[in-house]
Amino acid sequence: METLTIAQLGNPILREHASPLSAAQYQELAPFFTALQQKMLEHNGVGIAAPQVSESIRAFIVASCPNPRYPDAPMMEPTLMLNPEITWASDSMEKDWEGCLSIPGIRALVNRHSHIEVRYDTLEGKEVKTQMEGFIARIFQHELDHLNGLVFLDRAE
Ligand SMILES: O=C(O)C[C@@H](Cc1ccccc1)C(=O)SCC(=O)c1ccccc1
Ligand SMILES: [Zn+2]
């Protein structure tokens, strides 16, 4: 697999609606997902979406961890989410700072749902339904936007 490069704002791939994955593809994409996680860690990201490395498929990784910008962010194992969806979102919203690996050096205040209920498949094809709040909910919404051709500046206050 050639090394992945992160598409920068202006690359049309970031504006595509990514394609759903078939369960048959999950396992065969395992090497790609490993490379995707590696790329995220290289750039000290707390998430990354497949379209950011020019693969327009509905998959991303969420990897919240405490960091200088979010010292009280929860620690979570990098989690690969396939065909992710929001099934419920709170009316309450919260504004906080976001960055993006595809838009380096720019931060903006973005309004996001405080609480969400989500569903996604794991690499093994198991469906997960769970609730998220706070910074993890924020990352999920940021990554899901990437699958729908949106970037955080589109929502910046
Ligand atoms: O571009 C991406 O999807 C990754 C992005 C995820 C994200 C960061 C902050 C709020 C919501 C979603 C990043 O990881 S940007 C990397 C970075 O600058 C950063 C890292 C930790 C906290 C905040 C920004
Ligand atoms: Zn981003």
PDB file of C-alpha atoms and ligand atoms in Angstrom:
ATOM      1  CA  MET A   1       0.000   0.000   0.000  1.00  0.00           C
ATOM      2  CA  GLU A   2       1.500   3.351  -1.009  1.00  0.00           C
ATOM      3  CA  THR A   3       1.864   5.739   1.951  1.00  0.00           C
ATOM      4  CA  LEU A   4      -1.287   7.751   2.607  1.00  0.00           C
ATOM      5  CA  THR A   5      -1.269  11.528   2.268  1.00  0.00           C
ATOM      6  CA  ILE A   6      -3.845  13.820   3.871  1.00  0.00           C
ATOM      7  CA  ALA A   7      -6.037  15.701   1.373  1.00  0.00           C
ATOM      8  CA  GLN A   8      -6.040  19.444   2.059  1.00  0.00           C
ATOM      9  CA  LEU A   9      -9.019  21.809   1.787  1.00  0.00           C
ATOM     10  CA  GLY A  10      -9.544  22.528  -1.910  1.00  0.00           C
ATOM     11  CA  ASN A  11      -9.216  18.854  -2.829  1.00  0.00           C
ATOM     12  CA  PRO A  12     -12.633  17.917  -4.302  1.00  0.00           C
ATOM     13  CA  ILE A  13     -12.553  14.528  -2.570  1.00  0.00           C
ATOM     14  CA  LEU A  14     -13.323  16.351   0.711  1.00  0.00           C
ATOM     15  CA  ARG A  15     -16.571  17.566  -0.844  1.00  0.00           C
ATOM     16  CA  GLU A  16     -17.890  14.166  -1.956  1.00  0.00           C
ATOM     17  CA  HIS A  17     -20.619  12.143  -0.258  1.00  0.00           C
ATOM     18  CA  ALA A  18     -18.661   9.003   0.693  1.00  0.00           C
ATOM     19  CA  SER A  19     -19.972   5.567  -0.333  1.00  0.00           C
ATOM     20  CA  PRO A  20     -21.358   3.026   2.154  1.00  0.00           C
ATOM     21  CA  LEU A  21     -19.287  -0.115   2.713  1.00  0.00           C
ATOM     22  CA  SER A  22     -20.616  -3.635   2.189  1.00  0.00           C
ATOM     23  CA  ALA A  23     -19.879  -6.027   5.067  1.00  0.00           C
ATOM     24  CA  ALA A  24     -17.921  -8.142   2.563  1.00  0.00           C
ATOM     25  CA  GLN A  25     -15.451  -5.250   2.240  1.00  0.00           C
ATOM     26  CA  TYR A  26     -14.779  -4.885   5.975  1.00  0.00           C
ATOM     27  CA  GLN A  27     -12.096  -7.536   6.391  1.00  0.00           C
ATOM     28  CA  GLU A  28     -10.414  -6.864   3.038  1.00  0.00           C
ATOM     29  CA  LEU A  29     -10.024  -3.217   4.095  1.00  0.00           C
ATOM     30  CA  ALA A  30      -8.292  -4.152   7.374  1.00  0.00           C
ATOM     31  CA  PRO A  31      -4.797  -3.191   6.084  1.00  0.00           C
ATOM     32  CA  PHE A  32      -6.113   0.186   4.900  1.00  0.00           C
ATOM     33  CA  PHE A  33      -7.698   0.878   8.292  1.00  0.00           C
ATOM     34  CA  THR A  34      -4.401   0.094  10.019  1.00  0.00           C
ATOM     35  CA  ALA A  35      -2.636   2.598   7.751  1.00  0.00           C
ATOM     36  CA  LEU A  36      -5.424   5.138   8.395  1.00  0.00           C
ATOM     37  CA  GLN A  37      -4.934   4.883  12.165  1.00  0.00           C
ATOM     38  CA  GLN A  38      -1.153   5.173  11.741  1.00  0.00           C
ATOM     39  CA  LYS A  39      -1.608   8.360   9.702  1.00  0.00           C
ATOM     40  CA  MET A  40      -3.883   9.834  12.409  1.00  0.00           C
ATOM     41  CA  LEU A  41      -1.334   9.061  15.141  1.00  0.00           C
ATOM     42  CA  GLU A  42       1.504  10.527  13.036  1.00  0.00           C
ATOM     43  CA  HIS A  43      -0.401  13.820  12.917  1.00  0.00           C
ATOM     44  CA  ASN A  44      -1.501  13.699  16.598  1.00  0.00           C
ATOM     45  CA  GLY A  45      -5.123  13.616  15.529  1.00  0.00           C
ATOM     46  CA  VAL A  46      -8.038  12.653  17.771  1.00  0.00           C
ATOM     47  CA  GLY A  47      -9.900  11.361  14.723  1.00  0.00           C
ATOM     48  CA  ILE A  48      -9.570  10.832  10.989  1.00  0.00           C
ATOM     49  CA  ALA A  49     -12.033  10.029   8.186  1.00  0.00           C
ATOM     50  CA  ALA A  50     -11.239   7.869   5.133  1.00  0.00           C
ATOM     51  CA  PRO A  51     -11.976  10.695   2.640  1.00  0.00           C
ATOM     52  CA  GLN A  52      -9.107  12.636   4.232  1.00  0.00           C
ATOM     53  CA  VAL A  53      -6.724  10.109   2.693  1.00  0.00           C
ATOM     54  CA  SER A  54      -8.699  10.152  -0.570  1.00  0.00           C
ATOM     55  CA  GLU A  55     -10.752   7.021   0.071  1.00  0.00           C
ATOM     56  CA  SER A  56     -14.373   8.120  -0.351  1.00  0.00           C
ATOM     57  CA  ILE A  57     -15.886   5.393   1.841  1.00  0.00           C
ATOM     58  CA  ARG A  58     -18.036   5.666   4.984  1.00  0.00           C
ATOM     59  CA  ALA A  59     -15.452   4.883   7.664  1.00  0.00           C
ATOM     60  CA  PHE A  60     -13.624   6.881  10.306  1.00  0.00           C
ATOM     61  CA  ILE A  61     -11.630   6.535  13.521  1.00  0.00           C
ATOM     62  CA  VAL A  62     -12.438   8.343  16.807  1.00  0.00           C
ATOM     63  CA  ALA A  63      -9.570   8.486  19.299  1.00  0.00           C
ATOM     64  CA  SER A  64     -10.223  11.031  22.007  1.00  0.00           C
ATOM     65  CA  CYS A  65      -7.338  11.530  24.409  1.00  0.00           C
ATOM     66  CA  PRO A  66      -6.372  14.256  26.868  1.00  0.00           C
ATOM     67  CA  ASN A  67      -4.285  16.864  25.043  1.00  0.00           C
ATOM     68  CA  PRO A  68      -3.123  20.453  25.602  1.00  0.00           C
ATOM     69  CA  ARG A  69      -6.236  21.801  23.898  1.00  0.00           C
ATOM     70  CA  TYR A  70      -8.632  19.434  25.727  1.00  0.00           C
ATOM     71  CA  PRO A  71      -6.853  18.430  28.953  1.00  0.00           C
ATOM     72  CA  ASP A  72     -10.021  16.824  30.381  1.00  0.00           C
ATOM     73  CA  ALA A  73     -10.868  14.902  27.194  1.00  0.00           C
ATOM     74  CA  PRO A  74     -11.675  11.263  28.001  1.00  0.00           C
ATOM     75  CA  MET A  75      -9.085   8.633  27.131  1.00  0.00           C
ATOM     76  CA  MET A  76     -10.452   6.127  24.619  1.00  0.00           C
ATOM     77  CA  GLU A  77      -8.904   3.400  22.479  1.00  0.00           C
ATOM     78  CA  PRO A  78      -8.818   4.500  18.801  1.00  0.00           C
ATOM     79  CA  THR A  79     -12.157   3.121  17.564  1.00  0.00           C
ATOM     80  CA  LEU A  80     -12.850   2.312  13.919  1.00  0.00           C
ATOM     81  CA  MET A  81     -16.473   3.019  12.963  1.00  0.00           C
ATOM     82  CA  LEU A  82     -17.913   1.628   9.711  1.00  0.00           C
ATOM     83  CA  ASN A  83     -21.095   2.964   8.082  1.00  0.00           C
ATOM     84  CA  PRO A  84     -21.599   5.258  11.118  1.00  0.00           C
ATOM     85  CA  GLU A  85     -24.875   7.119  11.687  1.00  0.00           C
ATOM     86  CA  ILE A  86     -26.401   9.472  14.254  1.00  0.00           C
ATOM     87  CA  THR A  87     -29.757   7.987  15.305  1.00  0.00           C
ATOM     88  CA  TRP A  88     -30.714  10.769  17.797  1.00  0.00           C
ATOM     89  CA  ALA A  89     -29.237  14.199  18.609  1.00  0.00           C
ATOM     90  CA  SER A  90     -30.016  16.485  21.575  1.00  0.00           C
ATOM     91  CA  ASP A  91     -31.552  19.916  21.016  1.00  0.00           C
ATOM     92  CA  SER A  92     -28.898  21.238  23.387  1.00  0.00           C
ATOM     93  CA  MET A  93     -25.773  22.379  21.583  1.00  0.00           C
ATOM     94  CA  GLU A  94     -22.288  23.305  22.780  1.00  0.00           C
ATOM     95  CA  LYS A  95     -19.694  25.539  21.170  1.00  0.00           C
ATOM     96  CA  ASP A  96     -16.015  24.573  21.374  1.00  0.00           C
ATOM     97  CA  TRP A  97     -12.809  24.802  19.395  1.00  0.00           C
ATOM     98  CA  GLU A  98     -12.036  22.397  16.573  1.00  0.00           C
ATOM     99  CA  GLY A  99      -9.128  21.791  14.240  1.00  0.00           C
ATOM    100  CA  CYS A 100      -8.825  19.595  11.141  1.00  0.00           C
ATOM    101  CA  LEU A 101      -5.940  17.615   9.672  1.00  0.00           C
ATOM    102  CA  SER A 102      -7.082  18.805   6.227  1.00  0.00           C
ATOM    103  CA  ILE A 103      -7.006  22.480   7.283  1.00  0.00           C
ATOM    104  CA  PRO A 104      -3.786  22.816   9.282  1.00  0.00           C
ATOM    105  CA  GLY A 105      -3.164  25.822  11.504  1.00  0.00           C
ATOM    106  CA  ILE A 106      -6.790  26.974  11.609  1.00  0.00           C
ATOM    107  CA  ARG A 107      -9.042  26.683  14.669  1.00  0.00           C
ATOM    108  CA  ALA A 108     -12.678  27.726  14.874  1.00  0.00           C
ATOM    109  CA  LEU A 109     -15.549  27.646  17.368  1.00  0.00           C
ATOM    110  CA  VAL A 110     -18.108  25.107  16.194  1.00  0.00           C
ATOM    111  CA  ASN A 111     -21.602  24.423  17.554  1.00  0.00           C
ATOM    112  CA  ARG A 112     -22.304  20.693  18.007  1.00  0.00           C
ATOM    113  CA  HIS A 113     -25.052  18.575  19.619  1.00  0.00           C
ATOM    114  CA  SER A 114     -24.134  17.984  23.292  1.00  0.00           C
ATOM    115  CA  HIS A 115     -25.471  14.401  23.290  1.00  0.00           C
ATOM    116  CA  ILE A 116     -25.939  11.957  20.418  1.00  0.00           C
ATOM    117  CA  GLU A 117     -26.972   8.331  19.959  1.00  0.00           C
ATOM    118  CA  VAL A 118     -25.024   6.579  17.232  1.00  0.00           C
ATOM    119  CA  ARG A 119     -24.760   3.237  15.476  1.00  0.00           C
ATOM    120  CA  TYR A 120     -21.809   1.803  13.537  1.00  0.00           C
ATOM    121  CA  ASP A 121     -20.347  -1.551  12.536  1.00  0.00           C
ATOM    122  CA  THR A 122     -17.040  -2.909  13.802  1.00  0.00           C
ATOM    123  CA  LEU A 123     -14.454  -4.524  11.507  1.00  0.00           C
ATOM    124  CA  GLU A 124     -15.874  -7.903  12.589  1.00  0.00           C
ATOM    125  CA  GLY A 125     -19.299  -6.806  11.312  1.00  0.00           C
ATOM    126  CA  LYS A 126     -20.878  -6.382  14.775  1.00  0.00           C
ATOM    127  CA  GLU A 127     -23.377  -3.523  15.078  1.00  0.00           C
ATOM    128  CA  VAL A 128     -22.684  -1.148  17.975  1.00  0.00           C
ATOM    129  CA  LYS A 129     -25.321   1.264  19.316  1.00  0.00           C
ATOM    130  CA  THR A 130     -24.120   3.740  21.927  1.00  0.00           C
ATOM    131  CA  GLN A 131     -24.488   7.240  23.338  1.00  0.00           C
ATOM    132  CA  MET A 132     -21.832   9.942  23.217  1.00  0.00           C
ATOM    133  CA  GLU A 133     -21.468  13.327  24.847  1.00  0.00           C
ATOM    134  CA  GLY A 134     -18.889  16.094  25.167  1.00  0.00           C
ATOM    135  CA  PHE A 135     -15.633  15.905  23.260  1.00  0.00           C
ATOM    136  CA  ILE A 136     -16.207  12.370  21.909  1.00  0.00           C
ATOM    137  CA  ALA A 137     -19.614  13.420  20.532  1.00  0.00           C
ATOM    138  CA  ARG A 138     -17.853  16.407  18.976  1.00  0.00           C
ATOM    139  CA  ILE A 139     -15.242  14.281  17.232  1.00  0.00           C
ATOM    140  CA  PHE A 140     -17.931  11.859  15.948  1.00  0.00           C
ATOM    141  CA  GLN A 141     -19.914  14.763  14.450  1.00  0.00           C
ATOM    142  CA  HIS A 142     -16.742  16.267  12.920  1.00  0.00           C
ATOM    143  CA  GLU A 143     -15.801  12.924  11.301  1.00  0.00           C
ATOM    144  CA  LEU A 144     -19.356  12.210  10.104  1.00  0.00           C
ATOM    145  CA  ASP A 145     -19.322  15.624   8.408  1.00  0.00           C
ATOM    146  CA  HIS A 146     -16.233  14.462   6.474  1.00  0.00           C
ATOM    147  CA  LEU A 147     -18.265  11.515   5.105  1.00  0.00           C
ATOM    148  CA  ASN A 148     -20.917  13.987   3.910  1.00  0.00           C
ATOM    149  CA  GLY A 149     -18.533  16.413   2.199  1.00  0.00           C
ATOM    150  CA  LEU A 150     -18.534  18.983   5.012  1.00  0.00           C
ATOM    151  CA  VAL A 151     -15.633  20.510   6.953  1.00  0.00           C
ATOM    152  CA  PHE A 152     -15.796  22.293  10.322  1.00  0.00           C
ATOM    153  CA  LEU A 153     -15.360  25.738   8.720  1.00  0.00           C
ATOM    154  CA  ASP A 154     -18.752  25.203   7.033  1.00  0.00           C
ATOM    155  CA  ARG A 155     -20.240  25.293  10.543  1.00  0.00           C
ATOM    156  CA  ALA A 156     -17.923  27.817  12.203  1.00  0.00           C
ATOM    157  CA  GLU A 157     -19.734  30.489  14.206  1.00  0.00           C
TER     158      GLU A 157
HETATM  159  O1  LIG B   1      -9.461  16.379  10.788  1.00  0.00           O
HETATM  160  C1  LIG B   1      -9.873  15.499  11.559  1.00  0.00           C
HETATM  161  O2  LIG B   1     -10.916  14.847  11.343  1.00  0.00           O
HETATM  162  C2  LIG B   1      -9.124  15.250  12.847  1.00  0.00           C
HETATM  163  C3  LIG B   1      -9.420  16.324  13.876  1.00  0.00           C
HETATM  164  C4  LIG B   1     -10.523  15.830  14.772  1.00  0.00           C
HETATM  165  C5  LIG B   1     -11.123  16.841  15.701  1.00  0.00           C
HETATM  166  C6  LIG B   1     -10.335  17.715  16.485  1.00  0.00           C
HETATM  167  C7  LIG B   1     -10.965  18.599  17.369  1.00  0.00           C
HETATM  168  C8  LIG B   1     -12.369  18.631  17.462  1.00  0.00           C
HETATM  169  C9  LIG B   1     -13.124  17.769  16.671  1.00  0.00           C
HETATM  170  C10 LIG B   1     -12.512  16.876  15.811  1.00  0.00           C
HETATM  171  C11 LIG B   1      -8.153  16.528  14.656  1.00  0.00           C
HETATM  172  O3  LIG B   1      -7.705  15.673  15.390  1.00  0.00           O
HETATM  173  S1  LIG B   1      -7.350  17.986  14.410  1.00  0.00           S
HETATM  174  C12 LIG B   1      -5.857  17.752  15.266  1.00  0.00           C
HETATM  175  C13 LIG B   1      -5.743  18.802  16.268  1.00  0.00           C
HETATM  176  O4  LIG B   1      -5.349  19.881  15.869  1.00  0.00           O
HETATM  177  C14 LIG B   1      -6.423  18.681  17.549  1.00  0.00           C
HETATM  178  C15 LIG B   1      -6.106  17.640  18.384  1.00  0.00           C
HETATM  179  C16 LIG B   1      -6.742  17.579  19.608  1.00  0.00           C
HETATM  180  C17 LIG B   1      -7.709  18.498  19.935  1.00  0.00           C
HETATM  181  C18 LIG B   1      -8.024  19.516  19.049  1.00  0.00           C
HETATM  182  C19 LIG B   1      -7.372  19.616  17.830  1.00  0.00           C
HETATM  183 ZN    ZN B   2     -11.321  17.171   9.981  1.00  0.00          ZN
END
